[in-house]
Short mmCIF file of C-alpha atoms and ligand atoms in Angstrom, two decimals:
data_model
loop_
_atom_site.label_atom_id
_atom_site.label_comp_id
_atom_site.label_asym_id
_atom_site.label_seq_id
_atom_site.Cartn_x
_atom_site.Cartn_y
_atom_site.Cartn_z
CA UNK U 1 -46.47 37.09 91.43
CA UNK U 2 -44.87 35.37 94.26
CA UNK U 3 -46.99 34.49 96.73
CA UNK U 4 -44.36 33.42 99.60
CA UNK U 5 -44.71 35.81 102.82
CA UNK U 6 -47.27 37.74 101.18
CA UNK U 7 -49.18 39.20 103.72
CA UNK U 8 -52.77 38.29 102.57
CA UNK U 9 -55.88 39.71 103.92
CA UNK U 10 -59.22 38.20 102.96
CA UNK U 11 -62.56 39.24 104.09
CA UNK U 12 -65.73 36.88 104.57
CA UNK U 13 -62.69 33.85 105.03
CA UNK U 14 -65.34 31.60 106.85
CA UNK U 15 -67.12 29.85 103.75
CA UNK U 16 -67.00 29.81 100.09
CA UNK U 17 -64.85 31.61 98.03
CA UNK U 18 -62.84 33.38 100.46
CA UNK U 19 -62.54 30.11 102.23
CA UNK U 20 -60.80 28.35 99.18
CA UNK U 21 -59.01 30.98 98.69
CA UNK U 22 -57.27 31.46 102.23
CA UNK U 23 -56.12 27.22 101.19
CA UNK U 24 -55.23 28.19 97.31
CA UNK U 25 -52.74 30.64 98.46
CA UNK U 26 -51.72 29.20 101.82
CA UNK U 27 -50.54 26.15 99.87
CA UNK U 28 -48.19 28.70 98.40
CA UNK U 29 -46.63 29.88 100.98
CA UNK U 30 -49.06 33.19 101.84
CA UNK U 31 -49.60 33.96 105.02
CA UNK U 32 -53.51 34.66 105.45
CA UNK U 33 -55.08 37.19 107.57
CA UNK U 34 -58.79 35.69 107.96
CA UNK U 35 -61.71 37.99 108.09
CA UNK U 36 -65.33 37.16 109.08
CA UNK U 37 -67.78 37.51 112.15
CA UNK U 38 -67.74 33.68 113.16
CA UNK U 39 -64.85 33.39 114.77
CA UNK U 40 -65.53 29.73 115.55
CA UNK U 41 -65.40 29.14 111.08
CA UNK U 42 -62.23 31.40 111.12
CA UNK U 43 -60.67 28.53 113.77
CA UNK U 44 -61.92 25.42 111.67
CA UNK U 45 -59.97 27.42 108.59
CA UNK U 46 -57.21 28.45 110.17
CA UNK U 47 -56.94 24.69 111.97
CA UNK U 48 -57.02 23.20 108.21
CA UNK U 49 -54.30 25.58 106.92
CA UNK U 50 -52.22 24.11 109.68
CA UNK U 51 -52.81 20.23 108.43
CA UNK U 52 -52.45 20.38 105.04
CA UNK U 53 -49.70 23.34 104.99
CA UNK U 54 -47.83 23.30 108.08
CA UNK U 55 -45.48 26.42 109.02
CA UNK U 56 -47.78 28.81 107.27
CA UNK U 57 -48.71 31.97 109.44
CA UNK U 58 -52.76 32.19 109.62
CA UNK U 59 -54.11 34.83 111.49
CA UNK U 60 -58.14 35.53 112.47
CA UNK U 61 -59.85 38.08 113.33
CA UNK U 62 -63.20 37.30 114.12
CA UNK U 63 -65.14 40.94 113.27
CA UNK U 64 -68.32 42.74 111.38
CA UNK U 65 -66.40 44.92 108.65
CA UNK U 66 -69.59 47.03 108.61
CA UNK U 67 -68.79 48.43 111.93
CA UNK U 68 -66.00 51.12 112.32
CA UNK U 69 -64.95 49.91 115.51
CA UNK U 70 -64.19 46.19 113.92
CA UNK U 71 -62.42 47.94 110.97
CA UNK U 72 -60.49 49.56 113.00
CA UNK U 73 -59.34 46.68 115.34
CA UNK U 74 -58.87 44.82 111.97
CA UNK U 75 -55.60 47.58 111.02
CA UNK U 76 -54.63 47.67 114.37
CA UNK U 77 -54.26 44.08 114.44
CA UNK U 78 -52.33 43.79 111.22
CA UNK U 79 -50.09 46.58 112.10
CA UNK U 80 -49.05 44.82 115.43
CA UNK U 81 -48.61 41.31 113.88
CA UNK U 82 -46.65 42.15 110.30
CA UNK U 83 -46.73 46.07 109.97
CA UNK U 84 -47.50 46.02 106.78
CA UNK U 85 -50.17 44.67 103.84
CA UNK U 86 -49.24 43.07 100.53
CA UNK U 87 -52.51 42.22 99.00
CA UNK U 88 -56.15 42.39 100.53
CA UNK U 89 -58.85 40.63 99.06
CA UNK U 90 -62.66 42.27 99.55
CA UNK U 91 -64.88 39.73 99.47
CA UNK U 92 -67.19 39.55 101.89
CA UNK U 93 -70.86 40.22 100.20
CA UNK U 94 -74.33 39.08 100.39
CA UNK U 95 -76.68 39.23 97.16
CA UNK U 96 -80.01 40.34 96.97
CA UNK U 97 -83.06 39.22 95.55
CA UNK U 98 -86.15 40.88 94.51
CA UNK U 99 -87.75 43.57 92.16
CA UNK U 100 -87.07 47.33 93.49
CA UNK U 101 -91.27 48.18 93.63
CA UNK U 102 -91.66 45.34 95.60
CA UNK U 103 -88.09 45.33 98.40
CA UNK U 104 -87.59 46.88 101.78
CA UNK U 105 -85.73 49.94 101.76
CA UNK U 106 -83.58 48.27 104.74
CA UNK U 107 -83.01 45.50 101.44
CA UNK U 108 -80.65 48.34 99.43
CA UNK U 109 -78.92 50.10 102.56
CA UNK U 110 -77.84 46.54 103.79
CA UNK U 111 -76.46 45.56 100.24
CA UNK U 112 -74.64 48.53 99.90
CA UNK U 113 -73.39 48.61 103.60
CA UNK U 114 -71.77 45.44 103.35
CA UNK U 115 -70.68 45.25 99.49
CA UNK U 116 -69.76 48.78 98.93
CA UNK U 117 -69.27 51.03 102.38
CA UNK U 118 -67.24 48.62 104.56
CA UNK U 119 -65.01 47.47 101.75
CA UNK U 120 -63.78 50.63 100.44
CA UNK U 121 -63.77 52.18 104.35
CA UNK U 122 -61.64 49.29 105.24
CA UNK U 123 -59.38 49.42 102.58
CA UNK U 124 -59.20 52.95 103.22
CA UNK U 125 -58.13 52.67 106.98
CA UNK U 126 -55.56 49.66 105.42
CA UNK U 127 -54.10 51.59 102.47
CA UNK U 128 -51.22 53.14 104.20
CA UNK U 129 -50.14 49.61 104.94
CA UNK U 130 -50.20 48.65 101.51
CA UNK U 131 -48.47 51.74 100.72
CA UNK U 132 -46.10 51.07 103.12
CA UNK U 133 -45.56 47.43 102.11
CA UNK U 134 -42.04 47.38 99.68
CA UNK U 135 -43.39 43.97 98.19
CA UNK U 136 -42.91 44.50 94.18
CA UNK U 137 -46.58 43.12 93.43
CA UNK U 138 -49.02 44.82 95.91
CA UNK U 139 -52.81 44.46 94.59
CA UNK U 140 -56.51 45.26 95.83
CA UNK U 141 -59.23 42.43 94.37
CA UNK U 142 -62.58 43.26 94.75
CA UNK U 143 -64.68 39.77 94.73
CA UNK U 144 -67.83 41.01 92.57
CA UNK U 145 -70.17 39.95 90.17
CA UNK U 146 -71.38 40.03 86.76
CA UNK U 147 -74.58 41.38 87.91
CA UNK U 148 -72.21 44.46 88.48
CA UNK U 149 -72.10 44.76 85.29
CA UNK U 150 -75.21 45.77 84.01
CA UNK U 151 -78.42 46.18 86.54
CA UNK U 152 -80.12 43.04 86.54
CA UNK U 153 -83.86 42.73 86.73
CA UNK U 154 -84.87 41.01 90.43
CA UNK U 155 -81.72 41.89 91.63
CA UNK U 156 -81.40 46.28 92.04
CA UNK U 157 -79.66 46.11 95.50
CA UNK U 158 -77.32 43.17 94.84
CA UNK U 159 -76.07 45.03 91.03
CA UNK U 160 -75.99 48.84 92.71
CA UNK U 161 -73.75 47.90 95.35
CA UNK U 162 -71.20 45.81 93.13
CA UNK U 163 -71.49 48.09 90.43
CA UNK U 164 -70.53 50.84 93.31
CA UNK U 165 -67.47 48.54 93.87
CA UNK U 166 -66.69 48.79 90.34
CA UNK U 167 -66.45 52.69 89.59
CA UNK U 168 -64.11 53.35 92.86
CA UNK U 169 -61.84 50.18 92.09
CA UNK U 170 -61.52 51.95 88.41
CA UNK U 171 -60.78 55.05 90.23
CA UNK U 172 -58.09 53.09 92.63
CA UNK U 173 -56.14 51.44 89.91
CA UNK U 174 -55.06 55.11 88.13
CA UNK U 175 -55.10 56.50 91.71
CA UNK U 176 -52.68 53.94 92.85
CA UNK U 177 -50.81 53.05 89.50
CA UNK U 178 -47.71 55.22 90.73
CA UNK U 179 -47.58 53.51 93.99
CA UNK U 180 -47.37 50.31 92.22
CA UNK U 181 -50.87 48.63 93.41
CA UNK U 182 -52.92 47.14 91.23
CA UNK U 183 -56.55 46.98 91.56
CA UNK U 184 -58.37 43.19 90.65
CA UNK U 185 -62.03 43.39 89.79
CA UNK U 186 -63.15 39.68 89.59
CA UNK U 187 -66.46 38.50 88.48
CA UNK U 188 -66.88 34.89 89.41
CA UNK U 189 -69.79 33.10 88.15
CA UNK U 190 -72.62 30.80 89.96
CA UNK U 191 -70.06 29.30 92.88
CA UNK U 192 -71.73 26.86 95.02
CA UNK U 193 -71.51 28.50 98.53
CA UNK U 194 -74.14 29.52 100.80
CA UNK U 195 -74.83 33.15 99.31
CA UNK U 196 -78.24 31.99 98.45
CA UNK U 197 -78.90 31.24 101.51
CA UNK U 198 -76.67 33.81 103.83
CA UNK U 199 -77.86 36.86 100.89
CA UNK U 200 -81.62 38.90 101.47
CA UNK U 201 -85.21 38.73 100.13
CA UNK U 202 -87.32 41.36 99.47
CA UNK U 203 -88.69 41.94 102.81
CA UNK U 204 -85.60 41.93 104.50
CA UNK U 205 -85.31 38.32 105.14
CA UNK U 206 -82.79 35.76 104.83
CA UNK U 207 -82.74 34.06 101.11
CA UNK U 208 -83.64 30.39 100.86
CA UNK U 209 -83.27 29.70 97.17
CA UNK U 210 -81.32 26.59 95.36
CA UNK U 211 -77.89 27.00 94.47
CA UNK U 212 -77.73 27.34 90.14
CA UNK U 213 -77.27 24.07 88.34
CA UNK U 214 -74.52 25.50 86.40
CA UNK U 215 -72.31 26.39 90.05
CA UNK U 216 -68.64 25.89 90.10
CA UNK U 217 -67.21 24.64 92.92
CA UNK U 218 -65.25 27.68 94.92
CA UNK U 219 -61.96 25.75 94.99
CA UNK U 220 -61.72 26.26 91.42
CA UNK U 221 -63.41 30.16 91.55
CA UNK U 222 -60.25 30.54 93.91
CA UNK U 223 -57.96 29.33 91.35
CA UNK U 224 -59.65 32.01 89.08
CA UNK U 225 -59.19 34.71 91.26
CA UNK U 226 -55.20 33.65 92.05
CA UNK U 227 -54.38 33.62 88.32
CA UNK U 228 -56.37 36.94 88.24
CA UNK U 229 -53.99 38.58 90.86
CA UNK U 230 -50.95 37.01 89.10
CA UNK U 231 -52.09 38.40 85.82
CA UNK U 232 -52.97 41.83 87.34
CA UNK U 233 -53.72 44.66 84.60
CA UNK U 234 -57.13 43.66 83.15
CA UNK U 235 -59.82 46.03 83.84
CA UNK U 236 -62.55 43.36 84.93
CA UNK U 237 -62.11 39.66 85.07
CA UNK U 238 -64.70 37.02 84.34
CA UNK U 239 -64.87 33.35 84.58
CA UNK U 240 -67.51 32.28 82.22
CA UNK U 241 -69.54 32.11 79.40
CA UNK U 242 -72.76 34.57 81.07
CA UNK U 243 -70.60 36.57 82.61
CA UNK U 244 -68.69 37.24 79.31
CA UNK U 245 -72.40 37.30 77.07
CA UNK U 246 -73.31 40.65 79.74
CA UNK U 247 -69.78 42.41 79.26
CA UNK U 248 -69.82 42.19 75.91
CA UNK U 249 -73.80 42.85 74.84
CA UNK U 250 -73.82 46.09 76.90
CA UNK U 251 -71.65 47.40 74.38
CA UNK U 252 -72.38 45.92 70.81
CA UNK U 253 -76.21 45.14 71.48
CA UNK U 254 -77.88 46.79 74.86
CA UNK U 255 -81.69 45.62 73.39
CA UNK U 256 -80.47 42.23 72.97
CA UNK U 257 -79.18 41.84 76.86
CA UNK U 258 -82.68 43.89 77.89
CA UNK U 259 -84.07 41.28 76.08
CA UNK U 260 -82.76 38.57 77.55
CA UNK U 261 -82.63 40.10 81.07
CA UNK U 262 -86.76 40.66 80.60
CA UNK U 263 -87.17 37.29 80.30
CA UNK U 264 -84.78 36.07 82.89
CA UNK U 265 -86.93 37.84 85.15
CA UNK U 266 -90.20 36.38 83.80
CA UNK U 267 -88.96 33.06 84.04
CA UNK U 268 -86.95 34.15 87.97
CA UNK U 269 -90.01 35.50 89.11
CA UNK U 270 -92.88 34.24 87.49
CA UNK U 271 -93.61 37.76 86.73
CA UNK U 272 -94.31 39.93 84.08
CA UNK U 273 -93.13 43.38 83.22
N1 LIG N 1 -71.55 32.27 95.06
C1 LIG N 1 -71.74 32.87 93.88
O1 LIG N 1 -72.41 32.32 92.97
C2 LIG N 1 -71.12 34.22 93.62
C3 LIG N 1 -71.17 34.72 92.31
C4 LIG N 1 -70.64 35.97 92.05
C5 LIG N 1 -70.06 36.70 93.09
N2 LIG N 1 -70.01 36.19 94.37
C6 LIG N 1 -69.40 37.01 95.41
O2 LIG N 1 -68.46 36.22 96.13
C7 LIG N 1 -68.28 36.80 97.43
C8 LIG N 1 -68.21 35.68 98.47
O3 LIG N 1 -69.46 35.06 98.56
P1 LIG N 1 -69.66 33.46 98.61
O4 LIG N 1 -70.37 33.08 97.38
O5 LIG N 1 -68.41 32.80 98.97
O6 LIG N 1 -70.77 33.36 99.78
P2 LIG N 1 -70.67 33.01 101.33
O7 LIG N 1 -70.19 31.61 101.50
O8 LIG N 1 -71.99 33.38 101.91
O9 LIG N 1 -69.53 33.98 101.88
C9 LIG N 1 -69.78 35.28 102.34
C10 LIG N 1 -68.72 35.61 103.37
O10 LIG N 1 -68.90 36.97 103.78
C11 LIG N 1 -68.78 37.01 105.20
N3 LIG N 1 -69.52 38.15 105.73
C12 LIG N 1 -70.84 38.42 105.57
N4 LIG N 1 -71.16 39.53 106.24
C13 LIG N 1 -70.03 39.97 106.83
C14 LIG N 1 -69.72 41.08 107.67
N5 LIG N 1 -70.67 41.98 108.02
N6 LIG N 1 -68.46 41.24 108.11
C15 LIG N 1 -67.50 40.35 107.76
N7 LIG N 1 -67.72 39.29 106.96
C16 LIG N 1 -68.98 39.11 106.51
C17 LIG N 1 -69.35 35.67 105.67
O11 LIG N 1 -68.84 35.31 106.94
P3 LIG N 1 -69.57 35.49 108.35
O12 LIG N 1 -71.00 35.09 108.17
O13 LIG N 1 -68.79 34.57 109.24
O14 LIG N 1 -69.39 36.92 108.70
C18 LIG N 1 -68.80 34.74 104.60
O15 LIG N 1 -67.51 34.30 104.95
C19 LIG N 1 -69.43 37.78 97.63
O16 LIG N 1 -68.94 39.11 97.56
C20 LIG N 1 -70.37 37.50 96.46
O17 LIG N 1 -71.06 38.66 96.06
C21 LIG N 1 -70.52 34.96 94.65
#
């Protein structure tokens, strides 16, 4: 994949992973279209793409991709600027912590808003111009998680909505295999970023946990999720060694991962079944 004057979108471009990945593919010559409600972090990115990669295009667009009236500004505004969509990145997401008998309802609809509703209604209101686009590799990532893999215990809301993500991305990649786009489900691992802190408790509040002593650092998730997109094809993409223990036990030995997932929650939530 050639990523010069690839028309980029990427959504929650403000921090983390879809921060270091707006620089990973800036650097080669990608012109990002930033996504994310503070438009003041959208300016600090877009002011470092111009530093360290001068000439490359960046445009913001400070917006809440849970709201139709952003998403709709959003295609407007990339229709007016390049008329047209080469690859758009969906991952903006917030996790969710917490065992279903004891969350807020509000916990679930929020997860699901966010990680599931506005990304496929965006990319809905954005597929004609990726349909449109004549670039030869055209793709849709979806930034999920391993928990989307198989529910995990302590965290219903956060699994549902990325294993939501995963069924209609399967259904996009046949859909969309004659029009040439590919559809990217990436499952990074523990990235240090401030999901623990941005993501929901069970009543509804923010998080405030400690980021996993086993984090990567996001530059590196982003270099993941580049290769990934270069790669294209594979149905889900993982990045390490838990991630690849869930995909594979929920075939050759469901009890086993229960197992293990039973006493991740004991020792998560001090709790027991
Ligand atoms: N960190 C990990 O360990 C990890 C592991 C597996 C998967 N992931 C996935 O990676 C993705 C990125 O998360 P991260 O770890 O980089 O966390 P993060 O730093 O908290 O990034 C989340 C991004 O989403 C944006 N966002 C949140 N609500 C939004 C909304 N309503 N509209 C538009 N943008 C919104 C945030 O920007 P604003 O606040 O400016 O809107 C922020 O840029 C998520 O989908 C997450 O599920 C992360």
């Amino acid at each position: 994949m050639k990523w010069r004057n690839k028309v980029v979108l990427i959504t929650g471009a403000s921090s983390g992973i879809g921060e270091a990945t707006a620089y990973e593919l800036a650097e080669r010559g990608a012109l990002p279209v930033l996504v994310a409600r503070r438009a003041d972090e959208l300016k600090r990115v877009a002011a470092e793409i111009a530093t360290r990669f001068p000439g490359v295009q960046t445009v913001c667009i400070a917006a809440d991709i849970t709201r139709d009236a952003d998403r709709r500004r959003i295609q407007e505004q990339l229709e007016k600027e390049f008329g047209r969509l080469d690859v758009l990145i969906n991952n903006a997401g917030i996790t969710a912590h917490g065992r279903f008998d004891e969350s807020d309802p509000t916990v679930l609809r929020q997860a699901l808003e966010l990680n599931f509703f506005a990304a496929a209604e965006l990319t809905g209101l954005l597929l004609p111009l990726l349909q449109y686009s004549r670039d030869e590799r055209r793709a849709i990532a979806l930034v999920s998680t391993p928990s989307g893999l198989y529910g995990v215990p302590g965290r219903f809301a956060y699994s549902a909505s990325k294993a939501a993500g995963h069924a209609w991305m399967e259904t996009l990649r046949c859909e969309l295999h004659d029009d040439g786009i590919d559809a990217v489900i990436f499952c990074p691992g523990y990235t240090r970023t401030g999901l623990r802190t941005s993501g929901l408790a069970a009543d509804g509040r923010r998080l405030s946990e400690e980021q996993s002593k086993h984090a990567r650092d996001p530059e590196w998730m982003a270099g993941r999720l580049r290769r990934a997109l270069e790669k294209g094809g594979r149905r889900v993409v993982l990045t390490g060694f838990q991630g690849s223990l869930v995909y594979w036990l929920r075939t050759l030995a469901p009890g086993l991962l229960e197992w293990l997932m039973r006493k991740k929650l004991k020792g998560d939530m001090k709790k027991t079944l």
